[in-house]
PDB file of C-alpha atoms in Angstrom:
ATOM      1  CA  UNK D   1       0.000   0.000   0.000  1.00  0.00           C
ATOM      2  CA  UNK D   2       1.030   3.624  -0.419  1.00  0.00           C
ATOM      3  CA  UNK D   3       3.180   4.982   2.356  1.00  0.00           C
ATOM      4  CA  UNK D   4       4.488   8.491   3.021  1.00  0.00           C
ATOM      5  CA  UNK D   5       7.113   9.127   5.679  1.00  0.00           C
ATOM      6  CA  UNK D   6       8.073  12.412   7.230  1.00  0.00           C
ATOM      7  CA  UNK D   7      10.297  12.832  10.278  1.00  0.00           C
ATOM      8  CA  UNK D   8       8.056  12.521  13.301  1.00  0.00           C
ATOM      9  CA  UNK D   9      10.618  14.247  15.500  1.00  0.00           C
ATOM     10  CA  UNK D  10      10.633  18.016  15.574  1.00  0.00           C
ATOM     11  CA  UNK D  11      13.458  19.767  13.786  1.00  0.00           C
ATOM     12  CA  UNK D  12      15.127  22.441  15.902  1.00  0.00           C
ATOM     13  CA  UNK D  13      17.362  24.972  14.189  1.00  0.00           C
ATOM     14  CA  UNK D  14      18.752  28.413  14.836  1.00  0.00           C
ATOM     15  CA  UNK D  15      17.548  31.529  13.108  1.00  0.00           C
ATOM     16  CA  UNK D  16      19.418  32.219   9.905  1.00  0.00           C
ATOM     17  CA  UNK D  17      20.233  28.571   9.180  1.00  0.00           C
ATOM     18  CA  UNK D  18      18.734  26.460   6.408  1.00  0.00           C
ATOM     19  CA  UNK D  19      16.030  24.011   7.429  1.00  0.00           C
ATOM     20  CA  UNK D  20      15.733  20.814   5.406  1.00  0.00           C
ATOM     21  CA  UNK D  21      12.694  18.590   5.740  1.00  0.00           C
ATOM     22  CA  UNK D  22      12.363  15.171   4.148  1.00  0.00           C
ATOM     23  CA  UNK D  23       9.433  13.345   2.578  1.00  0.00           C
ATOM     24  CA  UNK D  24       9.913   9.726   1.505  1.00  0.00           C
ATOM     25  CA  UNK D  25       7.327   7.552  -0.165  1.00  0.00           C
ATOM     26  CA  UNK D  26       6.977   3.928  -1.197  1.00  0.00           C
ATOM     27  CA  UNK D  27       4.698   1.918  -3.462  1.00  0.00           C
ATOM     28  CA  UNK D  28       3.875   5.095  -5.280  1.00  0.00           C
ATOM     29  CA  UNK D  29       4.479   6.941  -8.533  1.00  0.00           C
ATOM     30  CA  UNK D  30       2.925  10.352  -7.988  1.00  0.00           C
ATOM     31  CA  UNK D  31       2.553  12.751 -10.882  1.00  0.00           C
ATOM     32  CA  UNK D  32       3.142  15.684  -8.521  1.00  0.00           C
ATOM     33  CA  UNK D  33       3.839  16.562  -4.940  1.00  0.00           C
ATOM     34  CA  UNK D  34       2.769  19.504  -2.800  1.00  0.00           C
ATOM     35  CA  UNK D  35       4.028  21.028   0.439  1.00  0.00           C
ATOM     36  CA  UNK D  36       1.765  22.701   2.984  1.00  0.00           C
ATOM     37  CA  UNK D  37       2.345  24.632   6.179  1.00  0.00           C
ATOM     38  CA  UNK D  38       0.090  24.174   9.197  1.00  0.00           C
ATOM     39  CA  UNK D  39       0.049  26.407  12.259  1.00  0.00           C
ATOM     40  CA  UNK D  40      -1.567  25.255  15.530  1.00  0.00           C
ATOM     41  CA  UNK D  41      -5.359  25.503  15.416  1.00  0.00           C
ATOM     42  CA  UNK D  42      -5.436  26.306  11.701  1.00  0.00           C
ATOM     43  CA  UNK D  43      -5.903  24.503   8.433  1.00  0.00           C
ATOM     44  CA  UNK D  44      -2.972  23.653   6.146  1.00  0.00           C
ATOM     45  CA  UNK D  45      -1.821  26.374   3.760  1.00  0.00           C
ATOM     46  CA  UNK D  46      -0.393  25.559   0.337  1.00  0.00           C
ATOM     47  CA  UNK D  47       3.251  26.474  -0.303  1.00  0.00           C
ATOM     48  CA  UNK D  48       4.604  24.773  -3.417  1.00  0.00           C
ATOM     49  CA  UNK D  49       3.750  22.196  -6.066  1.00  0.00           C
ATOM     50  CA  UNK D  50       6.364  20.239  -8.013  1.00  0.00           C
ATOM     51  CA  UNK D  51       5.668  17.833 -10.867  1.00  0.00           C
ATOM     52  CA  UNK D  52       7.422  14.549 -11.586  1.00  0.00           C
ATOM     53  CA  UNK D  53       9.288  16.022 -14.558  1.00  0.00           C
ATOM     54  CA  UNK D  54      10.655  18.905 -12.462  1.00  0.00           C
ATOM     55  CA  UNK D  55      13.776  18.430 -10.390  1.00  0.00           C
ATOM     56  CA  UNK D  56      13.542  21.615  -8.392  1.00  0.00           C
ATOM     57  CA  UNK D  57      11.128  24.471  -7.644  1.00  0.00           C
ATOM     58  CA  UNK D  58      11.814  27.735  -5.825  1.00  0.00           C
ATOM     59  CA  UNK D  59       9.673  30.413  -4.244  1.00  0.00           C
ATOM     60  CA  UNK D  60      11.365  33.189  -2.318  1.00  0.00           C
ATOM     61  CA  UNK D  61      13.247  31.444   0.552  1.00  0.00           C
ATOM     62  CA  UNK D  62      11.663  28.067  -0.192  1.00  0.00           C
ATOM     63  CA  UNK D  63      13.095  25.325  -2.384  1.00  0.00           C
ATOM     64  CA  UNK D  64      11.650  21.896  -3.132  1.00  0.00           C
ATOM     65  CA  UNK D  65      13.339  19.002  -4.894  1.00  0.00           C
ATOM     66  CA  UNK D  66      11.688  15.886  -6.247  1.00  0.00           C
ATOM     67  CA  UNK D  67      13.709  12.738  -6.931  1.00  0.00           C
ATOM     68  CA  UNK D  68      11.467  10.069  -8.441  1.00  0.00           C
ATOM     69  CA  UNK D  69      14.305   7.536  -8.441  1.00  0.00           C
ATOM     70  CA  UNK D  70      14.947   7.895  -4.716  1.00  0.00           C
ATOM     71  CA  UNK D  71      11.220   8.444  -4.132  1.00  0.00           C
ATOM     72  CA  UNK D  72      12.024  11.458  -2.052  1.00  0.00           C
ATOM     73  CA  UNK D  73      11.276  15.168  -1.813  1.00  0.00           C
ATOM     74  CA  UNK D  74      13.348  17.649   0.148  1.00  0.00           C
ATOM     75  CA  UNK D  75      11.929  20.946   1.367  1.00  0.00           C
ATOM     76  CA  UNK D  76      14.390  23.708   2.214  1.00  0.00           C
ATOM     77  CA  UNK D  77      13.844  27.018   3.974  1.00  0.00           C
ATOM     78  CA  UNK D  78      16.878  29.275   3.709  1.00  0.00           C
ATOM     79  CA  UNK D  79      17.646  32.075   6.175  1.00  0.00           C
ATOM     80  CA  UNK D  80      15.048  30.626   8.528  1.00  0.00           C
ATOM     81  CA  UNK D  81      13.137  32.888  10.903  1.00  0.00           C
ATOM     82  CA  UNK D  82      11.191  32.183  14.105  1.00  0.00           C
ATOM     83  CA  UNK D  83       8.026  32.939  12.080  1.00  0.00           C
ATOM     84  CA  UNK D  84       8.805  29.852   9.985  1.00  0.00           C
ATOM     85  CA  UNK D  85       8.081  27.670  13.032  1.00  0.00           C
ATOM     86  CA  UNK D  86       5.155  25.426  12.079  1.00  0.00           C
ATOM     87  CA  UNK D  87       4.347  21.898  10.960  1.00  0.00           C
ATOM     88  CA  UNK D  88       5.117  21.167   7.319  1.00  0.00           C
ATOM     89  CA  UNK D  89       3.088  18.563   5.467  1.00  0.00           C
ATOM     90  CA  UNK D  90       4.074  16.723   2.343  1.00  0.00           C
ATOM     91  CA  UNK D  91       1.168  15.693   0.074  1.00  0.00           C
ATOM     92  CA  UNK D  92       1.338  13.390  -2.904  1.00  0.00           C
ATOM     93  CA  UNK D  93      -0.929  12.985  -5.858  1.00  0.00           C
ATOM     94  CA  UNK D  94      -3.326  10.291  -4.699  1.00  0.00           C
ATOM     95  CA  UNK D  95      -4.955   9.914  -8.075  1.00  0.00           C
ATOM     96  CA  UNK D  96      -8.308  11.239  -9.299  1.00  0.00           C
ATOM     97  CA  UNK D  97      -7.699  14.789  -8.042  1.00  0.00           C
ATOM     98  CA  UNK D  98      -6.959  13.722  -4.479  1.00  0.00           C
ATOM     99  CA  UNK D  99      -3.964  14.236  -2.211  1.00  0.00           C
ATOM    100  CA  UNK D 100      -2.474  11.813   0.284  1.00  0.00           C
ATOM    101  CA  UNK D 101      -0.808  13.631   3.165  1.00  0.00           C
ATOM    102  CA  UNK D 102       2.145  12.713   5.329  1.00  0.00           C
ATOM    103  CA  UNK D 103       1.836  13.271   9.069  1.00  0.00           C
ATOM    104  CA  UNK D 104       4.087  16.286   8.924  1.00  0.00           C
ATOM    105  CA  UNK D 105       7.277  17.477  10.568  1.00  0.00           C
ATOM    106  CA  UNK D 106       7.311  20.233  13.170  1.00  0.00           C
ATOM    107  CA  UNK D 107       9.969  22.896  12.618  1.00  0.00           C
ATOM    108  CA  UNK D 108      11.102  25.070  15.503  1.00  0.00           C
ATOM    109  CA  UNK D 109      13.322  28.048  14.694  1.00  0.00           C
ATOM    110  CA  UNK D 110      14.889  29.644  17.726  1.00  0.00           C
ATOM    111  CA  UNK D 111      16.154  33.247  17.790  1.00  0.00           C
TER     112      UNK D 111
ATOM    113  CA  UNK X   1     -13.203  36.071  -1.090  1.00  0.00           C
ATOM    114  CA  UNK X   2     -13.413  35.035   2.565  1.00  0.00           C
ATOM    115  CA  UNK X   3     -11.843  31.666   1.945  1.00  0.00           C
ATOM    116  CA  UNK X   4     -13.353  28.349   2.944  1.00  0.00           C
ATOM    117  CA  UNK X   5     -15.794  28.778   5.797  1.00  0.00           C
ATOM    118  CA  UNK X   6     -16.572  26.046   8.301  1.00  0.00           C
ATOM    119  CA  UNK X   7     -19.018  25.934  11.188  1.00  0.00           C
ATOM    120  CA  UNK X   8     -19.085  25.358  14.021  1.00  0.00           C
ATOM    121  CA  UNK X   9     -15.443  25.876  15.001  1.00  0.00           C
ATOM    122  CA  UNK X  10     -15.860  23.733  18.089  1.00  0.00           C
ATOM    123  CA  UNK X  11     -18.421  21.084  18.904  1.00  0.00           C
ATOM    124  CA  UNK X  12     -18.740  19.122  22.102  1.00  0.00           C
ATOM    125  CA  UNK X  13     -21.398  16.442  22.178  1.00  0.00           C
ATOM    126  CA  UNK X  14     -22.278  13.255  23.943  1.00  0.00           C
ATOM    127  CA  UNK X  15     -21.955   9.800  22.527  1.00  0.00           C
ATOM    128  CA  UNK X  16     -24.972   8.813  20.476  1.00  0.00           C
ATOM    129  CA  UNK X  17     -25.871  12.345  19.411  1.00  0.00           C
ATOM    130  CA  UNK X  18     -26.064  13.496  15.818  1.00  0.00           C
ATOM    131  CA  UNK X  19     -23.383  15.939  14.693  1.00  0.00           C
ATOM    132  CA  UNK X  20     -23.548  18.104  11.561  1.00  0.00           C
ATOM    133  CA  UNK X  21     -20.525  19.966  10.264  1.00  0.00           C
ATOM    134  CA  UNK X  22     -20.908  22.641   7.619  1.00  0.00           C
ATOM    135  CA  UNK X  23     -18.702  23.999   4.877  1.00  0.00           C
ATOM    136  CA  UNK X  24     -18.877  26.805   2.348  1.00  0.00           C
ATOM    137  CA  UNK X  25     -16.177  26.433  -0.326  1.00  0.00           C
ATOM    138  CA  UNK X  26     -14.536  29.232  -2.254  1.00  0.00           C
ATOM    139  CA  UNK X  27     -16.835  30.472  -4.997  1.00  0.00           C
ATOM    140  CA  UNK X  28     -15.968  28.972  -8.364  1.00  0.00           C
ATOM    141  CA  UNK X  29     -14.075  25.996  -7.018  1.00  0.00           C
ATOM    142  CA  UNK X  30     -15.197  22.737  -8.590  1.00  0.00           C
ATOM    143  CA  UNK X  31     -13.779  20.362  -5.994  1.00  0.00           C
ATOM    144  CA  UNK X  32     -14.654  20.016  -2.320  1.00  0.00           C
ATOM    145  CA  UNK X  33     -12.875  17.704   0.105  1.00  0.00           C
ATOM    146  CA  UNK X  34     -13.632  16.574   3.661  1.00  0.00           C
ATOM    147  CA  UNK X  35     -10.665  15.503   5.818  1.00  0.00           C
ATOM    148  CA  UNK X  36     -10.224  14.302   9.371  1.00  0.00           C
ATOM    149  CA  UNK X  37      -7.026  14.988  11.326  1.00  0.00           C
ATOM    150  CA  UNK X  38      -5.832  13.150  14.432  1.00  0.00           C
ATOM    151  CA  UNK X  39      -2.413  12.838  16.014  1.00  0.00           C
ATOM    152  CA  UNK X  40      -2.345   9.114  15.376  1.00  0.00           C
ATOM    153  CA  UNK X  41      -3.474   9.005  11.764  1.00  0.00           C
ATOM    154  CA  UNK X  42      -2.654  12.481  10.473  1.00  0.00           C
ATOM    155  CA  UNK X  43      -4.811  14.076   7.792  1.00  0.00           C
ATOM    156  CA  UNK X  44      -7.115  11.586   6.110  1.00  0.00           C
ATOM    157  CA  UNK X  45      -9.412  12.148   3.155  1.00  0.00           C
ATOM    158  CA  UNK X  46     -12.980  11.130   3.924  1.00  0.00           C
ATOM    159  CA  UNK X  47     -14.867  12.065   0.763  1.00  0.00           C
ATOM    160  CA  UNK X  48     -14.657  14.484  -2.114  1.00  0.00           C
ATOM    161  CA  UNK X  49     -17.076  16.083  -4.552  1.00  0.00           C
ATOM    162  CA  UNK X  50     -16.661  17.355  -8.080  1.00  0.00           C
ATOM    163  CA  UNK X  51     -19.321  19.785  -9.276  1.00  0.00           C
ATOM    164  CA  UNK X  52     -21.495  18.803  -6.284  1.00  0.00           C
ATOM    165  CA  UNK X  53     -21.335  15.082  -7.130  1.00  0.00           C
ATOM    166  CA  UNK X  54     -19.666  12.683  -4.650  1.00  0.00           C
ATOM    167  CA  UNK X  55     -16.783  11.026  -6.472  1.00  0.00           C
ATOM    168  CA  UNK X  56     -15.025   8.928  -3.864  1.00  0.00           C
ATOM    169  CA  UNK X  57     -16.297   8.159  -0.367  1.00  0.00           C
ATOM    170  CA  UNK X  58     -13.965   5.235   0.307  1.00  0.00           C
ATOM    171  CA  UNK X  59     -12.404   7.151   3.185  1.00  0.00           C
ATOM    172  CA  UNK X  60     -15.650   7.439   5.108  1.00  0.00           C
ATOM    173  CA  UNK X  61     -15.022   5.200   8.108  1.00  0.00           C
ATOM    174  CA  UNK X  62     -18.496   3.790   8.617  1.00  0.00           C
ATOM    175  CA  UNK X  63     -22.124   4.097   7.657  1.00  0.00           C
ATOM    176  CA  UNK X  64     -22.488   6.466  10.572  1.00  0.00           C
ATOM    177  CA  UNK X  65     -20.793   9.085   8.384  1.00  0.00           C
ATOM    178  CA  UNK X  66     -22.586  10.771   5.493  1.00  0.00           C
ATOM    179  CA  UNK X  67     -21.891  13.846   3.383  1.00  0.00           C
ATOM    180  CA  UNK X  68     -23.962  15.924   1.038  1.00  0.00           C
ATOM    181  CA  UNK X  69     -23.425  18.832  -1.300  1.00  0.00           C
ATOM    182  CA  UNK X  70     -26.838  20.155  -2.293  1.00  0.00           C
ATOM    183  CA  UNK X  71     -25.363  23.087  -4.238  1.00  0.00           C
ATOM    184  CA  UNK X  72     -22.033  24.596  -5.224  1.00  0.00           C
ATOM    185  CA  UNK X  73     -21.790  26.755  -2.122  1.00  0.00           C
ATOM    186  CA  UNK X  74     -22.635  24.367   0.687  1.00  0.00           C
ATOM    187  CA  UNK X  75     -21.717  20.946   2.003  1.00  0.00           C
ATOM    188  CA  UNK X  76     -22.421  19.021   5.195  1.00  0.00           C
ATOM    189  CA  UNK X  77     -20.742  16.120   6.947  1.00  0.00           C
ATOM    190  CA  UNK X  78     -23.005  14.287   9.330  1.00  0.00           C
ATOM    191  CA  UNK X  79     -22.157  11.724  11.992  1.00  0.00           C
ATOM    192  CA  UNK X  80     -25.056   9.755  13.437  1.00  0.00           C
ATOM    193  CA  UNK X  81     -24.685   8.377  16.031  1.00  0.00           C
ATOM    194  CA  UNK X  82     -21.422   9.914  17.185  1.00  0.00           C
ATOM    195  CA  UNK X  83     -18.838   7.947  19.175  1.00  0.00           C
ATOM    196  CA  UNK X  84     -15.827   9.053  21.273  1.00  0.00           C
ATOM    197  CA  UNK X  85     -13.431   7.730  18.610  1.00  0.00           C
ATOM    198  CA  UNK X  86     -14.861  10.277  16.181  1.00  0.00           C
ATOM    199  CA  UNK X  87     -13.176  13.037  18.193  1.00  0.00           C
ATOM    200  CA  UNK X  88     -10.842  14.843  15.803  1.00  0.00           C
ATOM    201  CA  UNK X  89     -10.455  18.021  13.799  1.00  0.00           C
ATOM    202  CA  UNK X  90     -12.499  17.951  10.596  1.00  0.00           C
ATOM    203  CA  UNK X  91     -11.354  20.084   7.698  1.00  0.00           C
ATOM    204  CA  UNK X  92     -13.108  21.095   4.538  1.00  0.00           C
ATOM    205  CA  UNK X  93     -11.020  22.135   1.541  1.00  0.00           C
ATOM    206  CA  UNK X  94     -11.771  23.273  -1.982  1.00  0.00           C
ATOM    207  CA  UNK X  95      -9.786  23.538  -5.184  1.00  0.00           C
ATOM    208  CA  UNK X  96     -10.316  25.098  -8.565  1.00  0.00           C
ATOM    209  CA  UNK X  97      -9.288  22.273 -10.863  1.00  0.00           C
ATOM    210  CA  UNK X  98      -7.514  18.947 -10.754  1.00  0.00           C
ATOM    211  CA  UNK X  99      -3.928  18.970  -9.489  1.00  0.00           C
ATOM    212  CA  UNK X 100      -4.244  22.467  -8.126  1.00  0.00           C
ATOM    213  CA  UNK X 101      -3.622  23.636  -4.603  1.00  0.00           C
ATOM    214  CA  UNK X 102      -6.275  22.975  -2.014  1.00  0.00           C
ATOM    215  CA  UNK X 103      -7.588  25.762   0.189  1.00  0.00           C
ATOM    216  CA  UNK X 104      -8.464  24.600   3.670  1.00  0.00           C
ATOM    217  CA  UNK X 105     -10.988  25.979   6.094  1.00  0.00           C
ATOM    218  CA  UNK X 106     -10.138  26.613   9.749  1.00  0.00           C
ATOM    219  CA  UNK X 107     -11.521  23.231  10.787  1.00  0.00           C
ATOM    220  CA  UNK X 108     -14.092  22.023  13.291  1.00  0.00           C
ATOM    221  CA  UNK X 109     -12.745  20.513  16.488  1.00  0.00           C
ATOM    222  CA  UNK X 110     -15.168  17.765  17.491  1.00  0.00           C
ATOM    223  CA  UNK X 111     -15.159  16.235  20.946  1.00  0.00           C
ATOM    224  CA  UNK X 112     -17.492  13.334  21.630  1.00  0.00           C
ATOM    225  CA  UNK X 113     -17.813  12.514  25.318  1.00  0.00           C
TER     226      UNK X 113
END
């Protein structure tokens, strides 16, 4: 069955450093992958979409890579700020217009 | 646009009671999704609609759960009878077209005692 893995442990980094979050998947060949941010008590908010034929996508301080051979996506936040502290969810094309979400990784950026 | 609107934001009920959650998607969006989020299982898709028609309800856990979309601007998720294990945050989301970003509502936190 399809499986998506994100680090369950929180990632703690210092302000100004680059945060790198990992999303691994198995038994899957998604056509695209999305990343969302979720703050406590709120719904997920879309950040980036990357398709299977794209290696890398950037948006301001965010960068996403998609390696279909390794079945892995990396999500980078450069020059991280305390305001970047949140849970980040990876979501894969689940077929038929749906998304299958990972459980997310909490990022804590300390000043 | 105000975004996806959900009501109520919080619901506390007793086991056996009927619960109705409501959602107003973003105007013009063709797809509407209902999700449930728990610490154990993460964010799970329950059912989704395309142009008001239910397409896939395989994520609905039991017959106690039902969802309707009588028109393009309103959907309900009903649980009858509710059980303590239904306690979770329920999200509604909408999207414009296939493979596009999903816009989530603020969620309804349901507690069944």
